[in-house]
XYZ file of N, CA, C and O in Angstrom:
412
model
N -30.486 -49.288 -1.664
C -30.919 -48.797 -0.371
C -32.262 -49.426 -0.013
O -33.152 -49.538 -0.840
N -32.383 -49.822 1.226
C -33.582 -50.495 1.716
C -34.590 -49.449 2.204
O -34.227 -48.499 2.892
N -35.854 -49.652 1.854
C -36.908 -48.761 2.326
C -37.383 -49.251 3.689
O -38.039 -50.286 3.798
N -37.034 -48.513 4.709
C -37.411 -48.892 6.081
C -38.651 -48.153 6.568
O -39.018 -48.268 7.739
N -39.304 -47.443 5.666
C -40.513 -46.697 6.037
C -41.570 -47.580 6.696
O -42.181 -47.154 7.691
N -41.814 -48.804 6.204
C -42.824 -49.629 6.873
C -42.494 -49.884 8.351
O -43.391 -49.911 9.194
N -41.225 -50.046 8.657
C -40.832 -50.281 10.047
C -41.042 -49.025 10.884
O -41.625 -49.083 11.963
N -40.568 -47.895 10.409
C -40.711 -46.679 11.212
C -42.181 -46.316 11.389
O -42.581 -45.867 12.461
N -42.985 -46.554 10.384
C -44.434 -46.304 10.520
C -45.057 -47.228 11.551
O -45.877 -46.796 12.369
N -44.691 -48.510 11.512
C -45.251 -49.472 12.467
C -44.852 -49.121 13.892
O -45.688 -49.151 14.808
N -43.600 -48.781 14.082
C -43.113 -48.414 15.419
C -43.804 -47.139 15.899
O -44.258 -47.060 17.043
N -43.899 -46.153 15.030
C -44.543 -44.890 15.411
C -46.019 -45.099 15.740
O -46.541 -44.491 16.681
N -46.686 -45.962 14.986
C -48.098 -46.240 15.252
C -48.263 -46.908 16.619
O -49.139 -46.521 17.402
N -47.443 -47.900 16.903
C -47.507 -48.588 18.197
C -47.239 -47.582 19.315
O -47.966 -47.538 20.319
N -46.233 -46.757 19.146
C -45.902 -45.759 20.169
C -47.068 -44.787 20.385
O -47.407 -44.459 21.529
N -47.688 -44.349 19.309
C -48.837 -43.444 19.430
C -49.984 -44.103 20.185
O -50.646 -43.467 21.011
N -50.212 -45.375 19.902
C -51.287 -46.106 20.601
C -50.957 -46.249 22.089
O -51.851 -46.134 22.926
N -49.704 -46.471 22.413
C -49.314 -46.544 23.820
C -49.521 -45.206 24.520
O -50.007 -45.154 25.651
N -49.152 -44.137 23.857
C -49.301 -42.801 24.446
C -50.768 -42.467 24.690
O -51.094 -41.724 25.617
N -51.656 -42.997 23.860
C -53.086 -42.731 23.997
C -53.786 -43.704 24.952
O -54.935 -43.479 25.326
N -53.099 -44.755 25.333
C -53.706 -45.786 26.177
C -53.870 -45.289 27.615
O -53.046 -44.522 28.117
N -54.930 -45.738 28.269
C -55.088 -45.376 29.674
C -54.013 -46.053 30.532
O -53.471 -47.100 30.167
N -53.746 -45.449 31.654
C -52.734 -45.990 32.564
C -53.046 -47.436 32.944
O -52.147 -48.259 33.055
N -54.316 -47.742 33.116
C -54.690 -49.107 33.502
C -54.260 -50.122 32.444
O -53.821 -51.225 32.776
N -54.341 -49.764 31.168
C -53.921 -50.668 30.092
C -52.411 -50.857 30.127
O -51.894 -51.952 29.939
N -51.690 -49.758 30.369
C -50.230 -49.855 30.479
C -49.845 -50.770 31.632
O -48.953 -51.609 31.502
N -50.536 -50.634 32.746
C -50.242 -51.441 33.932
C -50.587 -52.910 33.721
O -49.979 -53.784 34.339
N -51.577 -53.177 32.891
C -51.986 -54.568 32.653
C -51.100 -55.289 31.659
O -51.412 -56.392 31.238
N -50.021 -54.680 31.249
C -49.072 -55.414 30.426
C -48.658 -54.745 29.129
O -47.707 -55.196 28.496
N -49.357 -53.705 28.703
C -49.000 -53.075 27.429
C -47.599 -52.471 27.499
O -46.810 -52.609 26.559
N -47.277 -51.830 28.614
C -45.950 -51.219 28.752
C -44.861 -52.285 28.822
O -43.793 -52.125 28.231
N -45.138 -53.369 29.514
C -44.151 -54.451 29.614
C -43.909 -55.076 28.241
O -42.762 -55.399 27.897
N -44.956 -55.231 27.469
C -44.811 -55.780 26.112
C -43.998 -54.832 25.239
O -43.142 -55.257 24.462
N -44.245 -53.543 25.375
C -43.480 -52.554 24.610
C -42.007 -52.591 24.999
O -41.132 -52.500 24.137
N -41.725 -52.721 26.284
C -40.328 -52.798 26.727
C -39.657 -54.050 26.174
O -38.515 -53.993 25.718
N -40.362 -55.179 26.174
C -39.790 -56.408 25.590
C -39.433 -56.179 24.124
O -38.365 -56.573 23.666
N -40.348 -55.537 23.392
C -40.081 -55.252 21.983
C -38.894 -54.305 21.833
O -38.004 -54.551 21.014
N -38.865 -53.243 22.616
C -37.764 -52.276 22.532
C -36.434 -52.962 22.781
O -35.449 -52.715 22.072
N -36.398 -53.826 23.768
C -35.157 -54.546 24.074
C -34.756 -55.460 22.921
O -33.578 -55.546 22.561
N -35.732 -56.141 22.336
C -35.436 -57.044 21.219
C -34.907 -56.268 20.010
O -33.916 -56.667 19.386
N -35.548 -55.156 19.689
C -35.103 -54.352 18.554
C -33.728 -53.743 18.816
O -32.886 -53.681 17.906
N -33.490 -53.316 20.043
C -32.198 -52.723 20.394
C -31.069 -53.745 20.288
O -29.991 -53.448 19.771
N -31.312 -54.952 20.765
C -30.298 -56.005 20.671
C -30.018 -56.331 19.206
O -28.857 -56.485 18.811
N -31.051 -56.415 18.401
C -30.888 -56.689 16.977
C -30.005 -55.621 16.340
O -29.047 -55.935 15.632
N -30.307 -54.353 16.608
C -29.512 -53.263 16.037
C -28.062 -53.329 16.502
O -27.133 -53.142 15.702
N -27.849 -53.611 17.763
C -26.483 -53.688 18.291
C -25.710 -54.836 17.660
O -24.511 -54.701 17.377
N -26.370 -55.953 17.428
C -25.686 -57.100 16.806
C -25.290 -56.805 15.364
O -24.263 -57.291 14.897
N -26.096 -56.015 14.668
C -25.747 -55.624 13.303
C -24.584 -54.640 13.325
O -23.640 -54.758 12.551
N -24.659 -53.676 14.222
C -23.635 -52.627 14.282
C -22.297 -53.129 14.812
O -21.247 -52.708 14.336
N -22.342 -54.004 15.796
C -21.105 -54.472 16.453
C -21.145 -55.984 16.614
O -21.322 -56.493 17.731
N -20.989 -56.717 15.516
C -21.024 -58.179 15.622
C -19.976 -58.680 16.612
O -18.857 -58.179 16.653
N -20.367 -59.625 17.409
C -19.447 -60.211 18.373
C -19.399 -59.488 19.705
O -18.921 -60.047 20.690
N -19.878 -58.266 19.763
C -19.886 -57.517 21.029
C -21.098 -57.934 21.848
O -22.138 -58.314 21.301
N -20.958 -57.849 23.144
C -22.071 -58.165 24.042
C -23.088 -57.016 23.990
O -22.754 -55.889 24.334
N -24.328 -57.288 23.555
C -25.327 -56.209 23.517
C -25.674 -55.729 24.928
O -25.689 -56.507 25.879
N -25.945 -54.453 25.016
C -26.384 -53.867 26.281
C -27.903 -53.937 26.331
O -28.572 -53.745 25.323
N -28.443 -54.171 27.534
C -29.893 -54.249 27.692
C -30.479 -52.858 27.929
O -29.970 -52.095 28.750
N -31.532 -52.571 27.211
C -32.230 -51.309 27.421
C -32.845 -51.341 28.820
O -33.502 -52.306 29.193
N -32.648 -50.292 29.600
C -33.183 -50.292 30.962
C -34.694 -50.099 30.977
O -35.280 -49.570 30.023
N -35.298 -50.500 32.053
C -36.719 -50.253 32.266
C -36.849 -48.839 32.811
O -36.497 -48.571 33.955
N -37.337 -47.922 31.991
C -37.463 -46.517 32.390
C -38.880 -46.191 32.869
O -39.214 -45.036 33.044
N -39.685 -47.211 33.063
C -41.047 -47.001 33.546
C -42.069 -47.058 32.435
O -41.754 -46.873 31.261
N -43.301 -47.306 32.844
C -44.353 -47.544 31.848
C -44.637 -46.336 30.966
O -45.042 -46.484 29.821
N -44.404 -45.139 31.455
C -44.691 -43.964 30.647
C -43.586 -43.668 29.630
O -43.767 -42.828 28.751
N -42.480 -44.360 29.731
C -41.377 -44.192 28.773
C -41.380 -45.272 27.693
O -40.613 -45.192 26.736
N -42.241 -46.256 27.827
C -42.242 -47.400 26.905
C -42.435 -46.973 25.452
O -41.770 -47.493 24.552
N -43.308 -46.025 25.207
C -43.541 -45.570 23.832
C -42.278 -44.950 23.249
O -41.922 -45.204 22.096
N -41.594 -44.146 24.042
C -40.355 -43.538 23.572
C -39.279 -44.590 23.339
O -38.490 -44.491 22.394
N -39.250 -45.601 24.189
C -38.232 -46.632 24.049
C -38.411 -47.446 22.766
O -37.430 -47.741 22.086
N -39.652 -47.784 22.420
C -39.817 -48.528 21.165
C -39.539 -47.630 19.964
O -39.039 -48.100 18.949
N -39.842 -46.353 20.097
C -39.553 -45.424 19.001
C -38.052 -45.346 18.754
O -37.590 -45.477 17.618
N -37.290 -45.151 19.801
C -35.833 -45.044 19.666
C -35.246 -46.345 19.127
O -34.470 -46.346 18.171
N -35.631 -47.462 19.726
C -35.079 -48.751 19.304
C -35.467 -49.074 17.862
O -34.639 -49.546 17.079
N -36.718 -48.819 17.499
C -37.175 -49.104 16.140
C -36.496 -48.242 15.094
O -36.105 -48.727 14.032
N -36.323 -46.966 15.397
C -35.656 -46.078 14.441
C -34.162 -46.392 14.345
O -33.586 -46.306 13.260
N -33.553 -46.764 15.466
C -32.146 -47.182 15.419
C -31.984 -48.426 14.547
O -31.055 -48.516 13.749
N -32.884 -49.381 14.722
C -32.812 -50.600 13.913
C -33.016 -50.273 12.434
O -32.300 -50.810 11.579
N -33.953 -49.398 12.131
C -34.227 -49.047 10.733
C -32.983 -48.519 10.031
O -32.791 -48.757 8.834
N -32.121 -47.856 10.755
C -30.905 -47.293 10.157
C -29.934 -48.382 9.706
O -29.230 -48.208 8.721
N -29.920 -49.515 10.403
C -28.896 -50.522 10.116
C -29.390 -51.729 9.319
O -28.582 -52.562 8.914
N -30.689 -51.833 9.081
C -31.185 -52.988 8.328
C -30.692 -52.937 6.883
O -30.572 -51.871 6.293
N -30.427 -54.134 6.338
C -29.795 -54.209 5.022
C -30.640 -54.868 3.945
O -30.224 -54.946 2.799
N -31.827 -55.370 4.306
C -32.631 -56.040 3.282
C -34.117 -55.836 3.545
O -34.538 -55.582 4.681
N -34.883 -55.995 2.483
C -36.335 -55.900 2.615
C -36.865 -57.003 3.528
O -37.821 -56.785 4.272
N -36.246 -58.160 3.478
C -36.680 -59.273 4.324
C -36.501 -58.929 5.805
O -37.354 -59.270 6.630
N -35.408 -58.256 6.138
C -35.195 -57.838 7.527
C -36.241 -56.816 7.956
O -36.755 -56.881 9.083
N -36.562 -55.902 7.072
C -37.597 -54.905 7.381
C -38.929 -55.608 7.624
O -39.632 -55.309 8.599
N -39.266 -56.554 6.755
C -40.525 -57.293 6.905
C -40.564 -58.049 8.224
O -41.603 -58.075 8.891
N -39.464 -58.665 8.596
C -39.400 -59.390 9.873
C -39.581 -58.431 11.047
O -40.308 -58.723 11.999
N -38.938 -57.291 10.991
C -39.068 -56.302 12.066
C -40.507 -55.794 12.164
O -41.039 -55.648 13.280
N -41.144 -55.557 11.040
C -42.540 -55.107 11.035
C -43.426 -56.178 11.663
O -44.337 -55.871 12.446
N -43.162 -57.440 11.356
C -43.934 -58.538 11.958
C -43.762 -58.558 13.474
O -44.724 -58.774 14.214
N -42.535 -58.345 13.941
C -42.291 -58.306 15.387
C -43.086 -57.185 16.049
O -43.685 -57.379 17.113
N -43.081 -56.022 15.429
C -43.813 -54.874 15.981
C -45.315 -55.164 16.012
O -45.975 -54.928 17.025
N -45.840 -55.681 14.906
C -47.280 -55.973 14.832
C -47.687 -57.007 15.875
O -48.727 -56.858 16.527
N -46.883 -58.033 16.050
C -47.206 -59.069 17.038
C -47.160 -58.502 18.457
O -48.032 -58.809 19.280
N -46.177 -57.678 18.740
C -46.081 -57.075 20.069
C -47.255 -56.145 20.325
O -47.823 -56.128 21.436
N -47.644 -55.382 19.323
C -48.776 -54.470 19.497
C -50.060 -55.260 19.753
O -50.862 -54.887 20.610
N -50.204 -56.356 19.065
C -51.400 -57.203 19.275
C -51.397 -57.756 20.694
O -52.427 -57.728 21.380
N -50.242 -58.257 21.145
C -50.161 -58.784 22.519
C -50.413 -57.690 23.546
O -50.989 -57.941 24.602
N -49.984 -56.471 23.242
C -50.174 -55.344 24.163
C -51.630 -54.901 24.220
O -52.048 -54.259 25.183
N -52.383 -55.215 23.183
C -53.802 -54.848 23.167
C -54.078 -53.372 22.957
O -55.058 -52.852 23.445
N -53.185 -52.721 22.210
C -53.400 -51.283 21.930
C -53.430 -51.033 20.432
O -52.903 -51.731 19.652
């Protein structure tokens, strides 16, 4: 069994930082960066769960939903990852997105 705790912690930390961020920071791109990450993680999870199926795109639910969207997508991905290397890659994606978001 793969330990996905590092991924869920990274996603939860990013989400917490988004929730604490001022609206101006969200408007300047932090929310858009979070949505990009959520979409990427969601597509990854869908490809693992249903290989060959066309992944569905996570909708833009607005800047105040971005934290929830990365939480859901990250936790969904954590359920289906099969190796430590995949977890490490996902953690890197989250860290890079959080850095770009500036939160």
